[in-house]
Amino acid sequence: MTVRYYISSADLTAEKFATAIRNHWHVENKLHWRLDVVMNEDDCKIRRGNAAELFSGIRHIAINILTNDKVFKAGLRRKMRKAAMDRNYSGVSPAESGLS
């Protein structure tokens, strides 16, 4: 079991404070779940300089592009596989890219 200490000036009961902390971690976990599960971000071995931050930004952009693609109806993993295999698939429709 891990013990964590929190400091706050908020005038909350212990129950409300615990709820606020749980809600914060729920949002945090929800945001990073896709990066970890779909792109295996936790297994990333990039450590040099600020490369880890840069690659994290690239992963965020890729997830956003694939999530916003409404033409190819599939999950993120399948869209990633399609993008890797199909040179013509960009995840962005021509109308969205301004190339139409």
Short mmCIF file of N, CA and C in Angstrom, two decimals:
data_model
loop_
_atom_site.label_atom_id
_atom_site.label_comp_id
_atom_site.label_asym_id
_atom_site.label_seq_id
_atom_site.Cartn_x
_atom_site.Cartn_y
_atom_site.Cartn_z
N MET A 1 0.85 -1.18 0.00
CA MET A 1 0.00 0.00 0.00
C MET A 1 0.89 1.24 0.00
N THR A 2 0.48 2.23 -0.74
CA THR A 2 1.22 3.48 -0.84
C THR A 2 0.49 4.55 -0.03
N VAL A 3 1.25 5.30 0.76
CA VAL A 3 0.68 6.40 1.54
C VAL A 3 1.03 7.70 0.84
N ARG A 4 0.05 8.52 0.61
CA ARG A 4 0.27 9.83 -0.01
C ARG A 4 -0.25 10.91 0.93
N TYR A 5 0.47 12.02 0.97
CA TYR A 5 0.07 13.15 1.79
C TYR A 5 -0.30 14.32 0.88
N TYR A 6 -1.38 14.99 1.21
CA TYR A 6 -1.85 16.13 0.43
C TYR A 6 -1.98 17.34 1.35
N ILE A 7 -1.63 18.49 0.82
CA ILE A 7 -1.75 19.74 1.57
C ILE A 7 -2.68 20.65 0.78
N SER A 8 -3.64 21.23 1.47
CA SER A 8 -4.58 22.11 0.79
C SER A 8 -5.10 23.16 1.77
N SER A 9 -5.45 24.31 1.24
CA SER A 9 -6.06 25.35 2.06
C SER A 9 -7.58 25.32 1.92
N ALA A 10 -8.09 24.36 1.14
CA ALA A 10 -9.55 24.25 0.94
C ALA A 10 -10.22 23.82 2.24
N ASP A 11 -11.38 24.40 2.49
CA ASP A 11 -12.13 24.07 3.70
C ASP A 11 -13.10 22.93 3.36
N LEU A 12 -12.55 21.69 3.35
CA LEU A 12 -13.34 20.52 2.99
C LEU A 12 -13.32 19.49 4.12
N THR A 13 -14.38 18.71 4.16
CA THR A 13 -14.38 17.59 5.09
C THR A 13 -13.45 16.52 4.52
N ALA A 14 -13.06 15.57 5.34
CA ALA A 14 -12.17 14.50 4.88
C ALA A 14 -12.82 13.73 3.73
N GLU A 15 -14.12 13.51 3.82
CA GLU A 15 -14.84 12.77 2.78
C GLU A 15 -14.83 13.52 1.45
N LYS A 16 -15.10 14.83 1.48
CA LYS A 16 -15.11 15.62 0.26
C LYS A 16 -13.69 15.75 -0.32
N PHE A 17 -12.70 15.85 0.55
CA PHE A 17 -11.32 15.93 0.10
C PHE A 17 -10.92 14.64 -0.61
N ALA A 18 -11.28 13.50 -0.03
CA ALA A 18 -10.99 12.20 -0.64
C ALA A 18 -11.68 12.07 -1.99
N THR A 19 -12.92 12.55 -2.09
CA THR A 19 -13.66 12.51 -3.35
C THR A 19 -12.96 13.36 -4.41
N ALA A 20 -12.50 14.54 -4.01
CA ALA A 20 -11.80 15.43 -4.95
C ALA A 20 -10.52 14.78 -5.46
N ILE A 21 -9.80 14.11 -4.59
CA ILE A 21 -8.56 13.43 -4.99
C ILE A 21 -8.87 12.28 -5.94
N ARG A 22 -9.88 11.48 -5.62
CA ARG A 22 -10.26 10.37 -6.51
C ARG A 22 -10.69 10.88 -7.88
N ASN A 23 -11.46 11.97 -7.90
CA ASN A 23 -11.91 12.55 -9.18
C ASN A 23 -10.72 13.03 -10.01
N HIS A 24 -9.75 13.65 -9.34
CA HIS A 24 -8.55 14.11 -10.05
C HIS A 24 -7.84 12.93 -10.72
N TRP A 25 -7.63 11.85 -9.98
CA TRP A 25 -6.91 10.71 -10.53
C TRP A 25 -7.73 9.99 -11.59
N HIS A 26 -9.06 10.02 -11.48
CA HIS A 26 -9.91 9.42 -12.50
C HIS A 26 -9.69 10.14 -13.83
N VAL A 27 -9.69 11.46 -13.80
CA VAL A 27 -9.47 12.25 -15.02
C VAL A 27 -8.06 12.01 -15.55
N GLU A 28 -7.08 12.01 -14.68
CA GLU A 28 -5.69 11.80 -15.08
C GLU A 28 -5.51 10.44 -15.74
N ASN A 29 -6.07 9.41 -15.14
CA ASN A 29 -5.96 8.06 -15.69
C ASN A 29 -6.69 7.94 -17.02
N LYS A 30 -7.84 8.58 -17.13
CA LYS A 30 -8.63 8.52 -18.36
C LYS A 30 -7.87 9.17 -19.52
N LEU A 31 -7.16 10.26 -19.24
CA LEU A 31 -6.41 10.96 -20.28
C LEU A 31 -5.24 10.12 -20.79
N HIS A 32 -4.56 9.43 -19.89
CA HIS A 32 -3.35 8.72 -20.27
C HIS A 32 -3.59 7.26 -20.63
N TRP A 33 -4.80 6.77 -20.44
CA TRP A 33 -5.10 5.38 -20.73
C TRP A 33 -4.85 5.07 -22.20
N ARG A 34 -5.36 5.92 -23.09
CA ARG A 34 -5.20 5.67 -24.52
C ARG A 34 -3.74 5.71 -24.94
N LEU A 35 -2.98 6.64 -24.38
CA LEU A 35 -1.56 6.70 -24.73
C LEU A 35 -0.83 5.45 -24.29
N ASP A 36 -1.18 4.94 -23.11
CA ASP A 36 -0.50 3.76 -22.60
C ASP A 36 -0.97 2.50 -23.33
N VAL A 37 -2.28 2.32 -23.44
CA VAL A 37 -2.81 1.09 -24.01
C VAL A 37 -2.60 1.03 -25.52
N VAL A 38 -2.88 2.11 -26.22
CA VAL A 38 -2.81 2.09 -27.68
C VAL A 38 -1.37 2.28 -28.17
N MET A 39 -0.62 3.15 -27.54
CA MET A 39 0.73 3.46 -28.03
C MET A 39 1.84 2.94 -27.12
N ASN A 40 1.50 2.19 -26.08
CA ASN A 40 2.50 1.61 -25.16
C ASN A 40 3.47 2.66 -24.62
N GLU A 41 2.94 3.82 -24.24
CA GLU A 41 3.80 4.92 -23.80
C GLU A 41 4.61 4.56 -22.56
N ASP A 42 4.06 3.76 -21.66
CA ASP A 42 4.79 3.40 -20.44
C ASP A 42 6.02 2.54 -20.74
N ASP A 43 6.02 1.85 -21.87
CA ASP A 43 7.16 1.01 -22.24
C ASP A 43 8.23 1.75 -23.03
N CYS A 44 8.02 3.03 -23.27
CA CYS A 44 8.95 3.82 -24.06
C CYS A 44 10.29 3.94 -23.34
N LYS A 45 11.38 3.67 -24.07
CA LYS A 45 12.73 3.70 -23.49
C LYS A 45 13.49 4.97 -23.83
N ILE A 46 12.81 5.95 -24.42
CA ILE A 46 13.48 7.19 -24.80
C ILE A 46 13.78 8.01 -23.55
N ARG A 47 15.05 8.33 -23.35
CA ARG A 47 15.46 9.03 -22.13
C ARG A 47 16.36 10.24 -22.39
N ARG A 48 16.90 10.37 -23.57
CA ARG A 48 17.91 11.39 -23.85
C ARG A 48 17.30 12.78 -23.98
N GLY A 49 17.84 13.73 -23.25
CA GLY A 49 17.41 15.13 -23.35
C GLY A 49 15.91 15.29 -23.17
N ASN A 50 15.31 16.07 -24.06
CA ASN A 50 13.86 16.28 -23.98
C ASN A 50 13.13 15.44 -25.03
N ALA A 51 13.77 14.38 -25.52
CA ALA A 51 13.17 13.52 -26.55
C ALA A 51 11.88 12.86 -26.05
N ALA A 52 11.84 12.46 -24.79
CA ALA A 52 10.63 11.81 -24.25
C ALA A 52 9.44 12.77 -24.33
N GLU A 53 9.67 14.04 -23.99
CA GLU A 53 8.60 15.04 -24.08
C GLU A 53 8.15 15.26 -25.52
N LEU A 54 9.11 15.33 -26.42
CA LEU A 54 8.79 15.54 -27.83
C LEU A 54 7.98 14.38 -28.40
N PHE A 55 8.41 13.14 -28.10
CA PHE A 55 7.68 11.98 -28.59
C PHE A 55 6.30 11.88 -27.96
N SER A 56 6.17 12.31 -26.72
CA SER A 56 4.85 12.33 -26.08
C SER A 56 3.92 13.29 -26.82
N GLY A 57 4.45 14.43 -27.22
CA GLY A 57 3.66 15.39 -28.00
C GLY A 57 3.25 14.82 -29.34
N ILE A 58 4.17 14.11 -29.99
CA ILE A 58 3.86 13.48 -31.28
C ILE A 58 2.77 12.43 -31.09
N ARG A 59 2.85 11.65 -30.01
CA ARG A 59 1.81 10.65 -29.73
C ARG A 59 0.45 11.31 -29.51
N HIS A 60 0.43 12.43 -28.79
CA HIS A 60 -0.82 13.17 -28.58
C HIS A 60 -1.42 13.62 -29.91
N ILE A 61 -0.58 14.16 -30.77
CA ILE A 61 -1.06 14.61 -32.08
C ILE A 61 -1.61 13.44 -32.87
N ALA A 62 -0.89 12.32 -32.88
CA ALA A 62 -1.35 11.14 -33.63
C ALA A 62 -2.69 10.63 -33.10
N ILE A 63 -2.82 10.55 -31.77
CA ILE A 63 -4.08 10.10 -31.16
C ILE A 63 -5.21 11.05 -31.55
N ASN A 64 -4.96 12.35 -31.52
CA ASN A 64 -5.99 13.32 -31.89
C ASN A 64 -6.40 13.18 -33.35
N ILE A 65 -5.43 13.01 -34.23
CA ILE A 65 -5.76 12.84 -35.66
C ILE A 65 -6.60 11.59 -35.86
N LEU A 66 -6.17 10.48 -35.26
CA LEU A 66 -6.90 9.22 -35.44
C LEU A 66 -8.28 9.27 -34.79
N THR A 67 -8.39 9.93 -33.65
CA THR A 67 -9.68 10.04 -32.97
C THR A 67 -10.66 10.87 -33.78
N ASN A 68 -10.15 11.93 -34.40
CA ASN A 68 -11.01 12.83 -35.17
C ASN A 68 -11.37 12.30 -36.55
N ASP A 69 -10.72 11.22 -36.99
CA ASP A 69 -11.04 10.63 -38.30
C ASP A 69 -12.41 9.96 -38.23
N LYS A 70 -13.35 10.49 -38.98
CA LYS A 70 -14.72 9.95 -38.99
C LYS A 70 -15.00 9.14 -40.26
N VAL A 71 -14.04 9.11 -41.20
CA VAL A 71 -14.24 8.40 -42.46
C VAL A 71 -14.04 6.90 -42.26
N PHE A 72 -12.94 6.51 -41.65
CA PHE A 72 -12.64 5.10 -41.40
C PHE A 72 -13.14 4.77 -40.00
N LYS A 73 -14.23 4.04 -39.93
CA LYS A 73 -14.87 3.72 -38.65
C LYS A 73 -14.19 2.50 -38.04
N ALA A 74 -13.30 2.73 -37.09
CA ALA A 74 -12.59 1.64 -36.42
C ALA A 74 -12.00 2.18 -35.12
N GLY A 75 -11.50 1.28 -34.31
CA GLY A 75 -10.83 1.67 -33.08
C GLY A 75 -9.45 2.26 -33.37
N LEU A 76 -8.85 2.84 -32.34
CA LEU A 76 -7.56 3.50 -32.53
C LEU A 76 -6.47 2.53 -32.96
N ARG A 77 -6.44 1.33 -32.39
CA ARG A 77 -5.41 0.37 -32.77
C ARG A 77 -5.52 0.00 -34.25
N ARG A 78 -6.74 -0.22 -34.69
CA ARG A 78 -6.95 -0.60 -36.09
C ARG A 78 -6.60 0.56 -37.02
N LYS A 79 -6.93 1.80 -36.60
CA LYS A 79 -6.56 2.96 -37.40
C LYS A 79 -5.04 3.11 -37.47
N MET A 80 -4.36 2.85 -36.36
CA MET A 80 -2.90 2.92 -36.36
C MET A 80 -2.30 1.88 -37.30
N ARG A 81 -2.85 0.68 -37.26
CA ARG A 81 -2.38 -0.39 -38.15
C ARG A 81 -2.60 0.00 -39.62
N LYS A 82 -3.78 0.56 -39.89
CA LYS A 82 -4.08 0.99 -41.27
C LYS A 82 -3.10 2.08 -41.71
N ALA A 83 -2.83 3.02 -40.82
CA ALA A 83 -1.89 4.10 -41.15
C ALA A 83 -0.49 3.55 -41.42
N ALA A 84 -0.10 2.51 -40.69
CA ALA A 84 1.22 1.91 -40.89
C ALA A 84 1.31 1.13 -42.20
N MET A 85 0.19 0.53 -42.62
CA MET A 85 0.20 -0.34 -43.79
C MET A 85 -0.22 0.36 -45.08
N ASP A 86 -1.08 1.35 -44.98
CA ASP A 86 -1.66 1.99 -46.16
C ASP A 86 -1.06 3.38 -46.34
N ARG A 87 -0.24 3.53 -47.33
CA ARG A 87 0.45 4.79 -47.57
C ARG A 87 -0.53 5.94 -47.86
N ASN A 88 -1.71 5.62 -48.39
CA ASN A 88 -2.68 6.64 -48.75
C ASN A 88 -3.57 7.08 -47.60
N TYR A 89 -3.53 6.34 -46.48
CA TYR A 89 -4.37 6.69 -45.33
C TYR A 89 -3.61 7.65 -44.43
N SER A 90 -4.20 8.83 -44.22
CA SER A 90 -3.53 9.81 -43.36
C SER A 90 -4.29 10.05 -42.08
N GLY A 91 -5.54 9.57 -42.00
CA GLY A 91 -6.35 9.83 -40.82
C GLY A 91 -7.05 11.17 -40.89
N VAL A 92 -6.71 11.97 -41.91
CA VAL A 92 -7.32 13.28 -42.07
C VAL A 92 -7.98 13.30 -43.44
N SER A 93 -9.24 13.66 -43.48
CA SER A 93 -9.93 13.73 -44.77
C SER A 93 -9.39 14.91 -45.57
N PRO A 94 -9.44 14.85 -46.91
CA PRO A 94 -8.94 15.97 -47.72
C PRO A 94 -9.62 17.30 -47.38
N ALA A 95 -10.90 17.26 -47.02
CA ALA A 95 -11.60 18.50 -46.68
C ALA A 95 -11.02 19.13 -45.42
N GLU A 96 -10.66 18.29 -44.42
CA GLU A 96 -10.09 18.80 -43.17
C GLU A 96 -8.67 19.32 -43.36
N SER A 97 -7.93 18.72 -44.29
CA SER A 97 -6.54 19.10 -44.47
C SER A 97 -6.37 20.35 -45.33
N GLY A 98 -7.44 20.73 -46.05
CA GLY A 98 -7.36 21.88 -46.93
C GLY A 98 -6.78 21.54 -48.29
N LEU A 99 -6.66 20.22 -48.58
CA LEU A 99 -6.08 19.79 -49.85
C LEU A 99 -7.11 19.46 -50.92
N SER A 100 -8.39 19.64 -50.61
CA SER A 100 -9.42 19.25 -51.60
C SER A 100 -9.56 20.28 -52.69
#
